[in-house]
Structures are given as structure tokens and as C-alpha cells.
Short mmCIF file of C-alpha atoms and ligand atoms in Angstrom, two decimals:
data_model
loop_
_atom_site.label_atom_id
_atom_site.label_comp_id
_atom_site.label_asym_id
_atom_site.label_seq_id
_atom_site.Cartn_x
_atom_site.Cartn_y
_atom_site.Cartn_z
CA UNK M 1 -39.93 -2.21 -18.21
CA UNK M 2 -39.24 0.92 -16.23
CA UNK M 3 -43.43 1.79 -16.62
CA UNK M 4 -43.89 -1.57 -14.47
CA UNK M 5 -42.38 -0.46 -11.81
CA UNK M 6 -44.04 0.84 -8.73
CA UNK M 7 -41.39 1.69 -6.38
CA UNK M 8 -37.58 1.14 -6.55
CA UNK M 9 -36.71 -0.61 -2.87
CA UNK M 10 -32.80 -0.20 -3.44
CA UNK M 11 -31.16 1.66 -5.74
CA UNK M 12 -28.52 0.35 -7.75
CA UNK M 13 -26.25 2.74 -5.91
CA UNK M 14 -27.14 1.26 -2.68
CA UNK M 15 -26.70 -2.25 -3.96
CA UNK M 16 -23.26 -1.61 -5.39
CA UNK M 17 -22.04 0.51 -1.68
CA UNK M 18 -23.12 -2.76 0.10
CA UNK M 19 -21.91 -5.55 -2.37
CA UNK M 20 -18.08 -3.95 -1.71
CA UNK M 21 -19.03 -3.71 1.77
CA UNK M 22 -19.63 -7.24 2.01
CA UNK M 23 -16.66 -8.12 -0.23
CA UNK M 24 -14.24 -6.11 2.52
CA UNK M 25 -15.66 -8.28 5.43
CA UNK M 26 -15.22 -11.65 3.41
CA UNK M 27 -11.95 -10.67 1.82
CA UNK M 28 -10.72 -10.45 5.46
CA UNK M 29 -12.60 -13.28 6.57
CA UNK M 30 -11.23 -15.13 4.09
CA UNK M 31 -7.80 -14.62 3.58
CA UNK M 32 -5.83 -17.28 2.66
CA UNK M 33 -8.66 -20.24 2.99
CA UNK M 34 -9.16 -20.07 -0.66
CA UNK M 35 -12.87 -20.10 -0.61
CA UNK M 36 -15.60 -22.01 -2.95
CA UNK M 37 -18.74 -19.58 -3.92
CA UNK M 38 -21.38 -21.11 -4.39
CA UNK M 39 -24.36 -19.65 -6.19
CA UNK M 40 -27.63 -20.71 -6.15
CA UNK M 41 -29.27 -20.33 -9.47
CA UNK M 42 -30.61 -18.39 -10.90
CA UNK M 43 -31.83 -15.62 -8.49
CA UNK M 44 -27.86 -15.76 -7.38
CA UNK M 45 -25.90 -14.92 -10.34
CA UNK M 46 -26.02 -11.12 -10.35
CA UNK M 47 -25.31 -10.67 -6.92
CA UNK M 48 -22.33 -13.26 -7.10
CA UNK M 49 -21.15 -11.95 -10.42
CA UNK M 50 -20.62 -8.41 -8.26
CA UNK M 51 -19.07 -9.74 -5.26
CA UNK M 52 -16.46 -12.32 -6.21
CA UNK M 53 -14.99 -9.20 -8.82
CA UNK M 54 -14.36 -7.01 -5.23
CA UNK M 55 -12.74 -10.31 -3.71
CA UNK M 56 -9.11 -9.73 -3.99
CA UNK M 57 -8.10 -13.53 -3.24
CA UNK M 58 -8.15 -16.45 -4.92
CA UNK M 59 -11.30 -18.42 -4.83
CA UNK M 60 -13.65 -20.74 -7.04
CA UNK M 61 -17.12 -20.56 -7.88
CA UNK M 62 -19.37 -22.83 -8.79
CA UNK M 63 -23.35 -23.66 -8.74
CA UNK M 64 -26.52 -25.00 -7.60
CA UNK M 65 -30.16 -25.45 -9.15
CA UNK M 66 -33.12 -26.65 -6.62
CA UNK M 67 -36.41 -26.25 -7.37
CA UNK M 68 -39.16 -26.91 -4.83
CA UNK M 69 -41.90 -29.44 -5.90
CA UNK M 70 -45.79 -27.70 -5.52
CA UNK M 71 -47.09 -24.73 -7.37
CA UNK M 72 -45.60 -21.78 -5.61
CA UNK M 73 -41.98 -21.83 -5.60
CA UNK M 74 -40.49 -22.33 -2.30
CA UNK M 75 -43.33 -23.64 0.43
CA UNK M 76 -43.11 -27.35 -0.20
CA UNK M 77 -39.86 -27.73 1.34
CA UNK M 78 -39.77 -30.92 -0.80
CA UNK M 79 -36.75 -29.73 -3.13
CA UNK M 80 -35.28 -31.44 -6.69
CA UNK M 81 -31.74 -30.81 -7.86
CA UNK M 82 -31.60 -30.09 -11.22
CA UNK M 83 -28.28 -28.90 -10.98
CA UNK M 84 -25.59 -30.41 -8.54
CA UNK M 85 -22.39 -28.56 -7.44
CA UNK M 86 -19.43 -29.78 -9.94
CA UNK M 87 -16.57 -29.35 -7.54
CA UNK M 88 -16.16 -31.52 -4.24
CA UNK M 89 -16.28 -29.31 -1.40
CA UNK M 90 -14.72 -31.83 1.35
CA UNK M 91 -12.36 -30.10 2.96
CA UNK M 92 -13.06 -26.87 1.95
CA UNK M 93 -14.46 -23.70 2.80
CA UNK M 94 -17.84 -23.21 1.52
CA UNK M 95 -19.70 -19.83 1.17
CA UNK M 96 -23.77 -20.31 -0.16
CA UNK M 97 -24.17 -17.16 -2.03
CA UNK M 98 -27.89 -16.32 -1.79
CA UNK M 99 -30.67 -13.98 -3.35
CA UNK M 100 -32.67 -13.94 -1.01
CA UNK M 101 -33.72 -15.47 1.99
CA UNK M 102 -37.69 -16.00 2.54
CA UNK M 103 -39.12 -18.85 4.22
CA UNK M 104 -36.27 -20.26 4.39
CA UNK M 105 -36.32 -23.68 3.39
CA UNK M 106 -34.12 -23.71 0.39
CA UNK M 107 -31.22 -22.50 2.25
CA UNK M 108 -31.81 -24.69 5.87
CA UNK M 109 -31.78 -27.93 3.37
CA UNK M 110 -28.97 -26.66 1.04
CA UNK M 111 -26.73 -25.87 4.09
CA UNK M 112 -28.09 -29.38 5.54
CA UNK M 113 -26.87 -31.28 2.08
CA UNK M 114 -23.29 -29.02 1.88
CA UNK M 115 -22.48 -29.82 5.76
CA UNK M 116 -22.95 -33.65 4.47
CA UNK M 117 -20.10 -33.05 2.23
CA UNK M 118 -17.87 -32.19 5.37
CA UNK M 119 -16.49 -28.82 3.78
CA UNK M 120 -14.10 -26.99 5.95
CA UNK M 121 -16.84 -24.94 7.33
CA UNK M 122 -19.36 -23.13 5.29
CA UNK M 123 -21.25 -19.95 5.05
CA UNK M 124 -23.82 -17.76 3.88
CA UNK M 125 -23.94 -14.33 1.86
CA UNK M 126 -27.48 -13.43 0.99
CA UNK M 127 -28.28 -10.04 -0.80
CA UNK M 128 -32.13 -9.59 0.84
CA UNK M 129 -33.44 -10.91 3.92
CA UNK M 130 -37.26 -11.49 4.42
CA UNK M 131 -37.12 -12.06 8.17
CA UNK M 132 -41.26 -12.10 8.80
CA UNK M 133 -41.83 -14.81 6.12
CA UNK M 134 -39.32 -17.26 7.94
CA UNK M 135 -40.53 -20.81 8.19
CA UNK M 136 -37.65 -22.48 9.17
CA UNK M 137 -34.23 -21.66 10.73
CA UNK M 138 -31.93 -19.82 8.26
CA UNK M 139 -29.58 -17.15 8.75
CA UNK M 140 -26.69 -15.36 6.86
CA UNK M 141 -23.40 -14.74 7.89
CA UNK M 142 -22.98 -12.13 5.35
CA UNK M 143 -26.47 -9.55 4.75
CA UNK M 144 -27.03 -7.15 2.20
CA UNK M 145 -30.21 -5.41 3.55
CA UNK M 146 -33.23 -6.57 5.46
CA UNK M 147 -36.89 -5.93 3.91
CA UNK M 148 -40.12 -6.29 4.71
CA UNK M 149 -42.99 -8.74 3.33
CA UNK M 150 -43.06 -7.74 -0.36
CA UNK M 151 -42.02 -9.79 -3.95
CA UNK M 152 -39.37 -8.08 -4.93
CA UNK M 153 -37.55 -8.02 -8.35
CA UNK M 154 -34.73 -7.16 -10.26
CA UNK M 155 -30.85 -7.42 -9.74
CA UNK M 156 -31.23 -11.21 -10.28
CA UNK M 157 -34.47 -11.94 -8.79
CA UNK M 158 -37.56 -12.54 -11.22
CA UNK M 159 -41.05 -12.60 -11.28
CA UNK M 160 -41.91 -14.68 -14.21
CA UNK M 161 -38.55 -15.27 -15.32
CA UNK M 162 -38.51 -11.40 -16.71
CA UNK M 163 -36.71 -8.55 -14.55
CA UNK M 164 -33.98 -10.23 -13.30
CA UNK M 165 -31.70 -7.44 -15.73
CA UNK M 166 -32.88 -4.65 -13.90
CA UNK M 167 -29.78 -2.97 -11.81
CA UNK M 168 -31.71 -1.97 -8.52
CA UNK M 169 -34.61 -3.93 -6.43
CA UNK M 170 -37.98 -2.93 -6.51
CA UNK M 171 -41.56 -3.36 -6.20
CA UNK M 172 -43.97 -4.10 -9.53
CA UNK M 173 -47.33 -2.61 -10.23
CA UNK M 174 -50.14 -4.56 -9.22
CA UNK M 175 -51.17 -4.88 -12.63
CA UNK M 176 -48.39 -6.70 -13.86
CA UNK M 177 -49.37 -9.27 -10.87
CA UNK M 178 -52.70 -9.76 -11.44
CA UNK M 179 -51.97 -9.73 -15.61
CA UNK M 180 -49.68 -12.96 -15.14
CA UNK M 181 -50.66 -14.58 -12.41
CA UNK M 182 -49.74 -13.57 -8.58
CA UNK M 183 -46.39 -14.04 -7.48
CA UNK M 184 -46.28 -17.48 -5.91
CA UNK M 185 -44.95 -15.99 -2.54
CA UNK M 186 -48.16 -13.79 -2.28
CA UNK M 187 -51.03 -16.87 -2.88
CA UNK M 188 -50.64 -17.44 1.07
P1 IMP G 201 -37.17 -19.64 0.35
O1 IMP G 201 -36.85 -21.08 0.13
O2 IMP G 201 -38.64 -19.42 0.62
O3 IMP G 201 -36.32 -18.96 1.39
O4 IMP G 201 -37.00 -18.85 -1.00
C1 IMP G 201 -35.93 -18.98 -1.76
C2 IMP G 201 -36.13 -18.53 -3.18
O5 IMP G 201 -37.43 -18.03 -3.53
C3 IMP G 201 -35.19 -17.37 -3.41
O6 IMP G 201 -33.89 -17.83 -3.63
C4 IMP G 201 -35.82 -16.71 -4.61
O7 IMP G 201 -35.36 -17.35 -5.78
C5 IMP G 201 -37.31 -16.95 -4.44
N1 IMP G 201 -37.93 -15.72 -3.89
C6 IMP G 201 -38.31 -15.51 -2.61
N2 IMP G 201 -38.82 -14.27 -2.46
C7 IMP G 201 -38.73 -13.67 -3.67
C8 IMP G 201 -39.07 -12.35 -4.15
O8 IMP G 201 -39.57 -11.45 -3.43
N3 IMP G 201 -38.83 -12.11 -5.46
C9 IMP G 201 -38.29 -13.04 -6.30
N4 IMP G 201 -37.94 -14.28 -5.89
C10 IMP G 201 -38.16 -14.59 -4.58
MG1 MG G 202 -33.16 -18.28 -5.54
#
């Protein structure tokens, strides 16, 4: 795997500094309102699986799959839920845990579809921020680090399903692009 890689982005060091850094501000945030995590699969679960072990409170978690109709994965904005959230969040205090934030348009809808649930408020944690592919308004509350235009894997995120097991963020070869097909975020 390692001779895929072109350049590690974050090292896992990094990742792990800012993942308790983020857990401090939300622990403090979030004292006492006994908070529901909510990870969005399955770019999420690596990133949540760190951060809710530094949360020294009480909380739940629990999770959502959307996948975006069209061939590249997130431009349609046209989203199916293949899984739902299990728990019902009226009342209570939501925080979307994210991947990553690129156009945009998964998280403006999913925040759209929690706020219909009329959760106590509700949040957003998001490990990487894309901020010059943005499509549509999206923001997080809580923001691991901000990168420019590139597809990133590793520490959750995929490209192909494969590298998500990989403990830091970083750039693939070329190669590996153009041997399975471009990442879907690049075709534009
Ligand atoms: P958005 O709807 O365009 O903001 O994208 C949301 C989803 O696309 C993220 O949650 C990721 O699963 C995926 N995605 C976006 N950029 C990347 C990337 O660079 N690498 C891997 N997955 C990505
Ligand atoms: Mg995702």
C-alpha cells in the first residue's frame, strides 16, 4: 500500500494532536447535554471512532448512509438513504460527525433532514475541509484541518473502497488513478 502513496498530507501524529483537540472543545461544549454523534458512513467511522474515546461525557452514537444518485459520488445533490439514523433525535442535541466536507451537498441536505427532526440544536465536526470545491453552503462547527483541491485518502476516506485503514491522509500516485478509474471528484 505504502508504494501507492505519493505524498502523506497529515501525518497520523497530526491527526491524533487535533482529534483530542477537538474532543477538549466539544467536551466543554458539551457538558452535560448528553450529545448524539452521528456518523456518516463510511468515510466517518475512523474519525468518530477517535473522538468520542477523548469525550469524557456521556453521549450516544449512531449512523447515517447517503449515497448520491449519478456516476461520481457527490455532484448530483439528488441523495438515497440507505441507512437511516436508529435513534430519534427530537429533542436532542445532535452533532454530524463528518469526513470531509467537499462540495458540500451531502452535509447542507443531511443538516436540512436532521433540523426536520427538531433536535435540540445540532452540529458539525468534520475532519478535512475542501473549501474551493464548495457548491453549496456548508460549514463545521468543529474543523480538523483545511486542504486544498486534491482526493485525498486514508484515515477513513477511500478511493475505491481500499485505503480507508491507512492511519494518516495522503495523496495517491497518479498511477493508481488512472489504473482504476479517476477519482469521481477529479472527472470535473
Ligand atoms: P460532498 O457531498 O461533495 O461534500 O462530499 C461528501 C463525501 O464525498 C465525503 O463525505 C466523502 O465520502 C467523499 N469525498 C469527498 N472528497 C473526497 C476525497 O478527497 N477523498 C475521499 N472521499 C472524498
Ligand atoms: Mg463521506
Amino acid at each position: 500500500m505504502m508504494s501507492d502513496i505519493k505524498e502523506i498530507l497529515i501525518s497520523a501524529e497530526q491527526i491524533q494532536a487535533k482529534v483530542r483537540e477537538l474532543a477538549e472543545r466539544i467536551g466543554r461544549d458539551y457538558r452535560d447535554k448528553n450529545p448524539v454523534l452521528v456518523g456518516v458512513l463510511n468515510g466517518a467511522f475512523v474519525f468518530l471512532a477517535d473522538l468520542m474515546r477523548h469525550l469524557d461525557m456521556p453521549c450516544k452514537v449512531d449512523f447515517v448512509s447517503w449515497s448520491s444518485y449519478g456516476k461520481d459520488t457527490s455532484s448530483s445533490g439528488v441523495f438515497r438513504i440507505m441507512k437511516d439514523l436508529e435513534s430519534n433525535v427530537e429533542s436532542k442535541h445532535v452533532l454530524i460527525v463528518e469526513d470531509i466536507i467537499d462540495t458540500g451537498l451531502t452535509l447542507h441536505y443531511l443538516l436540512d433532514n436532521i433540523r426536520a427532526r427538531k433536535p435540540a440544536s445540532v452540529r458539525v465536526a468534520a475532519l478535512l475541509d475542501k473549501p474551493s470545491r464548495r457548491r453549496i453552503e456548508a460549514e463545521a462547527d468543529y474543523l480538523g484541518f483545511q486542504i486544498a483541491d486534491h482526493f485525498v485518502v486514508g484515515y477513513g476516506l477511500d478511493f475505491a473502497q481500499h485505503y480507508r485503514n491507512l492511519p494518516f491522509i495522503a495523496i495517491l500516485k497518479s498511477e493508481i488513478y488512472a489504473g482504476r478509474g479517476t477519482p469521481p471528484d477529479e472527472l470535473e
